[in-house]
Amino acid sequence: MKDNLNRSINYLRISITDNCNLRCIYCMPKEGAIYHKEDEMITLDEAFTFVKIFSQLGIEKVRITGGEPLLRTGICKLVKNIRSIDSIREIGLTTNGILLPRYLDELYESGLTTLNVSLDTTDEEKYRKMTRIGNVREVIGAIKKAKEYNLKVKLNSLIIHDFNEDEIDSLVQFAIENDVILRFIELMPIGYGKTLKGFKNDDIKKKIEEKYTLKEFDDDELGSSKGPAEYYKLGDTDKLIGFISPISHCFCETCNRVRITSDGKLKECLYYEGNLDLKEELRKGTSQEELKEKIIKAVILKKKQHKFLEIGKVEDSDEKAMSMIGG
Ligand code: SAM
Ligand code: SF4
């Protein structure tokens, strides 16, 4: 499936809940958001139907996200079902890790291929401050346990002024010691992210270079899992570190992804309101063939690039928290 700029779309991120067991300062208000009611959310059977339809349109890589996806009962069965689709080469999960130990066995058995865990600090107090309720020991334990399985584990870290800028080095140390790929992601001015000041990746890179040389890494070696990150080898180690810089180094030109929100809307771009209500179409009886046509038409309309740098723009991401859009 291609959009009108000839970008091949082969990656689908699907959110299965807007609820969460944490309240990260850049993602949710401290009292929690107003969540979708049960019948407003896609069922996991509907999620599977969407993935099947998208796989017939060229999607090869799927990531399940949220809110916190491990809060949704039946997630392992969804992973297993998606894995049974021949053309899906990669099925990943993005999680805060709190509930992970409970599900690792089943997720592994279900055929999960990659696991992204969000971790912005290894310090208990700072983690509590950033997530408002979380205990970092649980996440660290979950990451160590996940490494015992043969899962590709990546850490996603956001660095925020006045919260965790002094954690860059300990995150790097943690990644080296636990043999996981660490990726720094720039804070986007989405929802509560607008109220904070994120670090630019070039500044994070400079800080790391005070201690290590960063050697450019030919990320073709990472195959389909390379995504928009720019990877480097850390000093003389074989460890990789990645930088995802949607703000300072916009990668929209090569964007290959679309999203489905937990209430079943297709979003061709994180920034803009989507053009198609997939859940409504399915529930009103639109045939799968018709739905495919509508998806193709919606994807063609994918915009050239986000407008995060244009102050004052009011688009979908202005009003919604990341947990509602699906990170
Ligand atoms: N709850 C899961 C988790 O935290 O990994 C999955 C959903 S969360 C919305 C997915 C990712 O989005 C997390 O890595 C989080 O750090 C990131 N995120 C949330 N708000 C963001 C923002 N404003 N800018 C950039 N990333 C953001
Ligand atoms: Fe929850 Fe993830 Fe948002 Fe944190 S970033 S509040 S863990 S959805």
Coordinates of C-alpha atoms and ligand atoms in Angstrom, one line a residue:
M1 CA 0.0 0.0 0.0
K2 CA 1.4 3.4 -1.0
D3 CA 0.4 6.9 -0.1
N4 CA 0.3 9.8 -2.6
L5 CA 4.0 10.6 -1.9
N6 CA 4.9 7.1 -2.9
R7 CA 5.8 6.0 0.7
S8 CA 5.3 2.3 1.2
I9 CA 3.1 1.7 4.3
N10 CA 4.1 -1.6 5.9
Y11 CA 4.0 -0.9 9.6
L12 CA 0.8 -0.8 11.7
R13 CA 0.7 0.3 15.4
I14 CA -2.5 -0.7 17.1
S15 CA -3.6 0.6 20.5
I16 CA -5.9 -1.7 22.4
T17 CA -6.6 0.5 25.4
D18 CA -6.4 4.2 26.5
N19 CA -6.2 3.2 30.2
C20 CA -3.0 2.9 32.1
N21 CA -1.6 1.8 35.5
L22 CA 0.9 4.7 35.5
R23 CA 0.4 8.5 35.1
C24 CA 3.5 9.7 33.4
I25 CA 3.8 13.5 33.6
Y26 CA 4.1 13.9 29.8
C27 CA 1.3 11.6 29.0
M28 CA -1.6 11.7 31.5
P29 CA -3.0 14.0 34.1
K30 CA -2.4 12.9 37.7
E31 CA -6.1 12.0 38.3
G32 CA -6.1 9.8 35.1
A33 CA -7.8 10.6 31.8
I34 CA -11.5 10.1 30.8
Y35 CA -11.2 6.6 29.3
H36 CA -13.3 5.1 26.5
K37 CA -16.3 3.0 27.7
E38 CA -16.0 -0.7 27.0
D39 CA -18.3 -0.6 23.9
E40 CA -16.4 2.4 22.5
M41 CA -13.2 0.4 22.4
I42 CA -12.3 -2.1 19.8
T43 CA -12.7 -5.7 20.9
L44 CA -9.6 -7.8 20.5
D45 CA -11.4 -9.8 17.9
E46 CA -12.0 -6.6 16.0
A47 CA -8.3 -5.7 16.5
F48 CA -7.4 -9.1 14.9
T49 CA -9.8 -8.5 12.0
F50 CA -8.2 -5.1 11.3
V51 CA -4.7 -6.6 11.3
K52 CA -5.8 -9.4 8.9
I53 CA -7.2 -6.8 6.5
F54 CA -4.1 -4.6 6.8
S55 CA -1.9 -7.6 6.2
Q56 CA -3.6 -8.1 2.9
L57 CA -2.7 -4.5 2.0
G58 CA 1.0 -4.9 2.7
I59 CA 1.4 -4.5 6.4
E60 CA 4.3 -6.8 7.6
K61 CA 5.1 -5.4 11.0
V62 CA 2.6 -4.8 13.8
R63 CA 3.1 -3.2 17.2
I64 CA 0.6 -3.4 20.0
T65 CA 0.5 -0.4 22.3
G66 CA -1.8 1.8 24.4
G67 CA -2.3 3.2 27.1
E68 CA -0.9 0.2 28.8
P69 CA -1.6 -2.8 26.6
L70 CA -1.0 -5.4 29.3
L71 CA -4.1 -4.2 31.1
R72 CA -6.2 -5.7 28.4
T73 CA -7.3 -9.3 29.1
G74 CA -6.7 -11.6 26.1
I75 CA -3.6 -9.7 24.8
C76 CA -1.5 -12.9 24.5
K77 CA -4.2 -14.6 22.4
L78 CA -4.2 -11.5 20.2
V79 CA -0.4 -11.8 19.7
K80 CA -0.8 -15.5 18.9
N81 CA -3.5 -14.8 16.3
I82 CA -1.5 -12.0 14.7
R83 CA 1.5 -14.3 14.6
S84 CA -0.5 -16.9 12.7
I85 CA -0.8 -14.5 9.7
D86 CA 1.9 -15.6 7.3
S87 CA 2.8 -12.2 6.0
I88 CA 3.4 -10.6 9.4
R89 CA 7.1 -10.9 10.0
E90 CA 7.3 -9.0 13.2
I91 CA 4.9 -8.5 16.2
G92 CA 6.0 -6.2 18.9
L93 CA 4.7 -4.8 22.2
T94 CA 5.3 -1.4 23.8
T95 CA 4.8 -1.5 27.6
N96 CA 5.7 0.3 30.8
G97 CA 6.8 -3.2 32.0
I98 CA 5.0 -3.2 35.4
L99 CA 2.8 -6.2 34.5
L100 CA 5.3 -7.8 32.3
P101 CA 6.6 -10.6 34.5
R102 CA 3.1 -12.0 34.8
Y103 CA 2.7 -12.4 31.0
L104 CA 6.3 -13.1 29.8
D105 CA 5.8 -16.9 29.5
E106 CA 2.6 -16.6 27.6
L107 CA 3.8 -13.7 25.4
Y108 CA 6.9 -15.7 24.5
E109 CA 4.8 -18.8 23.7
S110 CA 2.4 -16.6 21.6
G111 CA 5.3 -15.6 19.3
L112 CA 6.0 -12.1 20.3
T113 CA 9.2 -11.0 18.5
T114 CA 10.1 -7.6 20.0
L115 CA 9.5 -5.9 23.3
N116 CA 9.9 -2.2 23.9
V117 CA 9.9 -1.2 27.5
S118 CA 9.7 2.5 28.5
L119 CA 12.2 3.5 31.1
D120 CA 13.2 7.2 31.7
T121 CA 15.3 6.7 34.8
T122 CA 16.6 3.9 37.0
D123 CA 16.3 6.0 40.1
E124 CA 13.4 5.0 42.4
E125 CA 12.5 8.5 43.5
K126 CA 12.8 10.0 40.0
Y127 CA 10.7 7.2 38.5
R128 CA 8.0 7.8 41.1
K129 CA 8.1 11.5 40.3
M130 CA 7.8 10.9 36.5
T131 CA 5.2 8.2 36.6
R132 CA 3.5 9.5 39.8
I133 CA 2.8 5.9 41.0
G134 CA 5.3 3.5 39.6
N135 CA 8.0 1.4 41.3
V136 CA 11.1 1.2 39.1
R137 CA 12.3 -1.9 40.8
E138 CA 9.4 -3.8 39.2
V139 CA 10.3 -2.5 35.7
I140 CA 14.0 -3.3 36.2
G141 CA 13.1 -6.8 37.4
A142 CA 10.8 -7.2 34.3
I143 CA 13.6 -6.2 31.9
K144 CA 16.0 -8.6 33.5
K145 CA 13.4 -11.4 33.3
A146 CA 12.6 -10.6 29.7
K147 CA 16.3 -11.0 28.8
E148 CA 16.1 -14.6 30.0
Y149 CA 13.7 -15.2 27.1
N150 CA 15.0 -14.9 23.6
L151 CA 13.2 -11.6 23.0
K152 CA 14.7 -8.5 21.4
V153 CA 14.4 -6.0 24.2
K154 CA 14.7 -2.2 23.5
L155 CA 14.3 0.6 26.1
N156 CA 12.6 3.8 25.2
S157 CA 13.7 6.8 27.2
L158 CA 12.5 10.4 27.2
I159 CA 14.7 13.0 28.8
I160 CA 12.9 16.0 30.3
H161 CA 14.4 19.2 31.7
D162 CA 14.2 19.4 35.5
F163 CA 13.2 15.7 35.8
N164 CA 15.8 13.3 34.5
E165 CA 18.5 15.0 32.5
D166 CA 21.1 13.7 35.0
E167 CA 19.9 10.1 34.3
I168 CA 21.5 9.8 30.8
D169 CA 24.6 8.1 32.0
S170 CA 22.9 5.7 34.3
L171 CA 20.5 4.7 31.5
V172 CA 23.5 4.0 29.3
Q173 CA 25.2 2.0 32.0
F174 CA 22.0 0.0 32.6
A175 CA 21.7 -0.8 28.9
I176 CA 25.3 -2.0 28.7
E177 CA 25.0 -4.1 31.8
N178 CA 21.7 -5.7 30.8
D179 CA 22.5 -6.0 27.1
V180 CA 19.5 -4.1 25.8
I181 CA 19.3 -1.5 23.1
L182 CA 18.6 1.9 24.5
R183 CA 16.8 4.5 22.4
F184 CA 16.3 8.2 23.3
I185 CA 13.1 9.5 21.9
E186 CA 12.4 13.3 21.7
L187 CA 9.4 14.5 23.6
M188 CA 6.7 15.6 21.2
P189 CA 4.3 18.5 22.1
I190 CA 1.4 16.1 22.3
G191 CA -1.2 16.5 25.1
Y192 CA 0.7 16.9 28.4
G193 CA 4.0 16.8 26.5
K194 CA 3.4 20.4 25.6
T195 CA 3.7 21.5 29.2
L196 CA 7.3 20.2 29.5
K197 CA 10.7 20.8 27.9
G198 CA 12.2 17.8 26.3
F199 CA 15.9 17.4 25.6
K200 CA 17.0 17.4 21.9
N201 CA 18.8 14.3 20.9
D202 CA 21.9 16.2 19.7
D203 CA 22.4 17.4 23.3
I204 CA 21.9 13.9 24.7
K205 CA 24.5 12.6 22.1
K206 CA 27.0 15.3 23.2
K207 CA 26.6 14.2 26.8
I208 CA 27.2 10.6 26.0
E209 CA 30.2 11.6 23.9
E210 CA 31.8 13.1 27.0
K211 CA 32.4 9.5 28.1
Y212 CA 32.2 7.3 25.0
T213 CA 32.9 7.5 21.3
L214 CA 29.8 6.9 19.3
K215 CA 30.6 5.0 16.1
E216 CA 28.1 5.2 13.3
F217 CA 26.4 1.9 12.8
D218 CA 25.2 0.6 9.5
D219 CA 21.6 0.1 10.6
D220 CA 20.7 -2.0 7.6
E221 CA 22.1 -4.8 9.8
L222 CA 19.0 -4.4 12.0
G223 CA 16.8 -5.3 9.1
S224 CA 13.1 -4.5 9.5
S225 CA 13.4 -3.5 13.1
K226 CA 15.6 -0.4 12.4
G227 CA 12.7 2.1 12.1
P228 CA 13.3 5.8 12.3
A229 CA 16.1 5.5 14.8
E230 CA 19.7 6.5 14.1
Y231 CA 22.0 3.9 15.7
Y232 CA 25.5 4.1 17.0
K233 CA 27.9 1.7 18.6
L234 CA 29.0 2.7 22.1
G235 CA 32.7 3.0 22.4
D236 CA 34.5 -0.4 22.1
T237 CA 31.4 -2.3 23.2
D238 CA 29.1 -4.1 20.8
K239 CA 26.1 -2.3 22.4
L240 CA 23.9 -0.1 20.3
I241 CA 22.3 3.1 21.2
G242 CA 19.6 4.8 19.2
F243 CA 18.2 8.2 18.7
I244 CA 14.6 8.9 17.5
S245 CA 14.3 12.6 16.7
P246 CA 10.9 13.5 15.3
I247 CA 11.4 17.1 16.4
S248 CA 15.0 18.0 15.6
H249 CA 15.5 15.6 12.6
C250 CA 12.0 15.1 11.1
F251 CA 11.8 11.6 9.4
C252 CA 8.3 12.0 7.9
E253 CA 9.8 11.6 4.4
T254 CA 10.5 8.0 5.0
C255 CA 7.5 7.3 7.3
N256 CA 6.1 3.8 6.7
R257 CA 3.5 3.6 9.5
V258 CA -0.2 4.1 10.2
R259 CA -2.0 3.7 13.5
I260 CA -5.3 2.4 14.8
T261 CA -6.6 4.0 18.0
S262 CA -8.2 2.1 20.8
D263 CA -11.6 3.3 19.7
G264 CA -11.0 2.1 16.2
K265 CA -10.0 5.2 14.2
L266 CA -7.4 5.0 11.5
K267 CA -4.7 7.6 12.0
E268 CA -2.4 8.0 9.0
C269 CA -0.2 10.3 11.0
L270 CA 0.3 10.8 14.7
Y271 CA -0.2 14.5 14.4
Y272 CA -3.5 14.7 12.4
E273 CA -7.0 13.5 13.0
G274 CA -7.6 10.4 11.0
N275 CA -9.8 9.9 7.9
L276 CA -11.6 6.7 8.7
D277 CA -13.6 5.1 11.5
L278 CA -12.7 1.5 11.1
K279 CA -14.7 0.3 14.1
E280 CA -17.9 2.0 12.9
E281 CA -17.5 0.6 9.4
L282 CA -17.0 -2.9 10.8
R283 CA -19.9 -2.6 13.2
K284 CA -22.3 -1.3 10.5
G285 CA -21.5 -4.3 8.3
T286 CA -19.2 -2.9 5.7
S287 CA -17.7 -5.9 3.9
Q288 CA -14.0 -6.5 4.3
E289 CA -13.5 -5.8 0.5
E290 CA -15.2 -2.4 0.8
L291 CA -13.2 -1.7 4.0
K292 CA -10.0 -2.4 2.1
E293 CA -11.0 0.2 -0.6
K294 CA -11.7 2.8 2.1
I295 CA -8.4 2.1 3.8
I296 CA -6.5 2.5 0.6
K297 CA -8.3 5.8 -0.1
A298 CA -7.6 7.1 3.5
V299 CA -3.9 6.1 3.4
I300 CA -3.5 8.0 0.1
L301 CA -4.4 11.1 2.1
K302 CA -1.5 10.7 4.5
K303 CA 0.0 14.1 5.0
K304 CA 3.5 15.0 4.0
Q305 CA 4.7 15.8 7.5
H306 CA 3.7 16.7 11.0
K307 CA 3.5 20.3 12.2
F308 CA 4.8 19.9 15.7
L309 CA 7.1 22.9 15.2
E310 CA 4.3 25.3 14.2
I311 CA 3.1 27.0 17.3
G312 CA -0.6 27.6 17.6
K313 CA -1.7 24.9 15.3
V314 CA -4.8 23.1 16.6
E315 CA -4.9 19.5 15.4
D316 CA -5.7 16.1 16.9
S317 CA -2.5 15.9 18.9
D318 CA -3.2 19.3 20.6
E319 CA -6.2 18.0 22.5
K320 CA -5.3 14.4 23.1
A321 CA -2.9 12.7 25.4
M322 CA -0.5 10.2 23.9
S323 CA -2.3 7.4 25.9
M324 CA -5.4 8.2 23.9
I325 CA -3.7 8.3 20.5
G326 CA -1.6 5.2 21.2
G327 CA 2.1 5.7 21.6
Ligands
SAM1 N1 2.2 2.4 28.3 C1 3.1 1.9 27.3 C2 4.5 2.5 27.6 O1 4.6 3.5 28.3 O2 5.4 2.0 27.0 C3 2.7 2.1 25.9 C4 2.1 3.4 25.5 S1 3.1 4.9 25.7 C5 2.0 6.1 25.2 C6 4.2 4.6 24.4 C7 5.4 5.5 24.4 O3 5.0 6.8 24.1 C8 6.2 5.5 25.7 O4 7.5 5.1 25.4 C9 6.2 6.9 26.1 O5 7.4 7.3 26.7 C10 5.9 7.7 24.8 N2 5.3 9.0 25.0 C11 4.2 9.4 25.7 N3 4.0 10.7 25.5 C12 5.0 11.2 24.7 C13 5.3 12.4 24.1 N4 4.6 13.5 24.4 N5 6.3 12.5 23.3 C14 7.1 11.4 23.0 N6 6.8 10.2 23.4 C15 5.8 10.1 24.3
SF4_2 FE1 0.9 5.0 30.8 FE2 2.7 4.7 28.9 FE3 1.4 7.0 29.1 FE4 3.2 6.3 30.9 S1 3.6 6.7 28.8 S2 1.1 7.1 31.4 S3 3.0 4.2 31.0 S4 0.5 5.1 28.6

